[in-house]
Structure formats: structure tokens, C-alpha cells
Coordinates of C-alpha atoms in Angstrom, one line a residue:
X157 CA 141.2 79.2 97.8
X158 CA 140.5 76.7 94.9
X159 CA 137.1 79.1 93.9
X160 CA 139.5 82.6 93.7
X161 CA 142.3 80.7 91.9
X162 CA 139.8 79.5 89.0
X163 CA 138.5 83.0 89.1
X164 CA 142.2 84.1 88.1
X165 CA 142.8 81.6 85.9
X166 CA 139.3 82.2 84.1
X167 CA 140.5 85.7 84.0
X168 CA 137.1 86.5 85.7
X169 CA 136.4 90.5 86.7
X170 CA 136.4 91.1 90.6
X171 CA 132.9 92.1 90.2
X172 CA 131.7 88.4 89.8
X173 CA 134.0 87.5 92.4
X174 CA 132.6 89.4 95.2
X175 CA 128.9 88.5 94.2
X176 CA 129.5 84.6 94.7
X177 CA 131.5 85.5 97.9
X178 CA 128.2 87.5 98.8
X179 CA 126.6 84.8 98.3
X180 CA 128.7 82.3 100.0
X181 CA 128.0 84.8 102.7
X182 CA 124.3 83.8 102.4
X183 CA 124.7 80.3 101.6
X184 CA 127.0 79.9 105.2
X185 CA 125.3 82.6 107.6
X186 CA 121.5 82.5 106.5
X187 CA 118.7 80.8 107.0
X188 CA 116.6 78.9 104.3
X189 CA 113.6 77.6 103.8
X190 CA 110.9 75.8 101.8
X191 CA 108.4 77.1 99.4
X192 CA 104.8 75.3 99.4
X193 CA 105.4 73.4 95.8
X194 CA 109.0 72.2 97.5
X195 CA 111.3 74.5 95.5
X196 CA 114.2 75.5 97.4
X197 CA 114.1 79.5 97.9
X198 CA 115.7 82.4 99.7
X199 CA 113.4 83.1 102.8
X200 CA 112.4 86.9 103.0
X201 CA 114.6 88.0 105.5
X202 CA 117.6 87.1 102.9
X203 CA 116.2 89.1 100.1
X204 CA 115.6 92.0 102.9
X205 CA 119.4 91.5 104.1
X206 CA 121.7 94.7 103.1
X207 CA 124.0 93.2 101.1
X208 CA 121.4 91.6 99.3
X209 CA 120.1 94.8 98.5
X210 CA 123.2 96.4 98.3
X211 CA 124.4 94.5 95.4
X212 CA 120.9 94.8 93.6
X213 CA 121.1 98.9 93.7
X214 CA 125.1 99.1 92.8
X215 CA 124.9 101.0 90.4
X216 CA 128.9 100.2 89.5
X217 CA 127.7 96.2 88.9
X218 CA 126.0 95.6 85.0
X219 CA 122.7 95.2 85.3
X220 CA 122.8 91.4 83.9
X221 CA 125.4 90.4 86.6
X222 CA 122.8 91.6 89.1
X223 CA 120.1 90.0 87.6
X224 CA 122.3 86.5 87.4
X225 CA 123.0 87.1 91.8
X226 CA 119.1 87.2 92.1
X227 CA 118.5 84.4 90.3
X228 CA 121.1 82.3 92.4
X229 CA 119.1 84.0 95.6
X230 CA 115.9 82.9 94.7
X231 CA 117.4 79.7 94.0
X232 CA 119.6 79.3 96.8
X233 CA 123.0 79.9 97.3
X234 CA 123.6 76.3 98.9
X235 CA 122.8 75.2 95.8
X236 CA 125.6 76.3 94.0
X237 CA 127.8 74.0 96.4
X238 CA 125.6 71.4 94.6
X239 CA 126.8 72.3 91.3
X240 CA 123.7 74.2 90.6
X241 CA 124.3 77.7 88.3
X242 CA 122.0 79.8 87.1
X243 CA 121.6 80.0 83.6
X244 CA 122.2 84.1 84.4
X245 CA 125.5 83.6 85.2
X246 CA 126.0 82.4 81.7
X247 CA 124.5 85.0 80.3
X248 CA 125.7 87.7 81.6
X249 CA 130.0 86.7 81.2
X250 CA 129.1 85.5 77.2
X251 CA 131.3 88.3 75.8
X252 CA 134.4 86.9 78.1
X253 CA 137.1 84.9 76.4
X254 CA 137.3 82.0 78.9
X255 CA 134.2 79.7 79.9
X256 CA 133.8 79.3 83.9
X257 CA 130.5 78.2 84.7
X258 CA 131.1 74.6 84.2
X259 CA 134.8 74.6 85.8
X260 CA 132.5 76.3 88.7
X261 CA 129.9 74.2 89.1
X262 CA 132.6 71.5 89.0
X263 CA 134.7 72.6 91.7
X264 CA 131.9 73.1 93.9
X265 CA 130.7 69.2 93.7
X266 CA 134.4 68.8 94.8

């Protein structure tokens, strides 16, 4: 797919790779819903789901890379396909030589 060839060309660990196809997971197979002040947010059951929790217990994933997958999951994963990125995501691949998140959030409003 266009998302794991930018991933390669970005030079992106497979770490990052399986949390956004997690979350694609989400975004496709999972309900959303709501909040009262209109924000757009995970509904329980989707922070409850295992590989939700999975993911936030690995202890094999850095700590800031599971911080940037809950961010997106409170924010809601259909909103990447919007262009919308955390600002964890960011964060936590600063030290990489190769900037992704725009290219990302690019390919996604495709």
C-alpha cells in the first residue's frame, strides 16, 4: 500500500508501523462516538479492546510511541484519514533522520 511504502521510504521502525495499522484496525472495525462538548473520542469499549491495551502494556514499544497511539485513540483514529496527527507522533520519532508526519497526514487526505 501507498501508507507501508512511505513508511519504507521514511525509513520508519516496524514498531510505528503496526501501531497505525492497529489503529486503522480501530478506525475501520470500531464504533465511535460523541463526547457532550462535540469532541470526537474513542468510545469506552475501544480503549477496553485488547489490542488497545495490548499496545499500551508492551513493554518492547518506547514509552513515547505509546503515549503518541493514545493520543490518536482519544482523538480518533478516523481522524487521521482526515489528515489529523497527533502532535505525539512528532514527538516521539524527533531523533529519526527523515520527517513523516506531514507526508502522512498528506497521503491520508489522498
Amino acid at each position: 500500500t501507498k501508507f507501508v511504502d512511505l513508511m519504507q521510504e521514511k525509513k520508519m521502525q516496524n514498531d510505528i508501523l503496526e501501531l497505525f495499522e492497529a489503529g486503522l484496525d480501530i478506525a475501520f472495525f470500531m464504533p465511535f462516538q460523541f463526547s457532550d462538548d462535540e469532541e470526537f473520542m474513542a468510545a469506552a469499549d475501544i480503549m477496553a479492546d485488547e489490542q488497545v491495551t495490548k499496545i499500551l502494556i508492551c513493554e518492547e514499544i518506547q514509552e513515547d510511541r505509546q503515549e503518541a497511539f493514545l493520543q490518536q485513540t482519544k482523538l480518533g483514529w478516523t481522524q487521521l484519514l482526515m489528515g489529523y496527527l497527533t502532535s505525539g507522533w512528532q514527538t516521539c520519532t524527533a531523533g529519526l533522520e527523515h520527517i513523516w508526519t506531514t507526508s502522512c497526514a498528506h497521503l491520508f487526505l489522498e
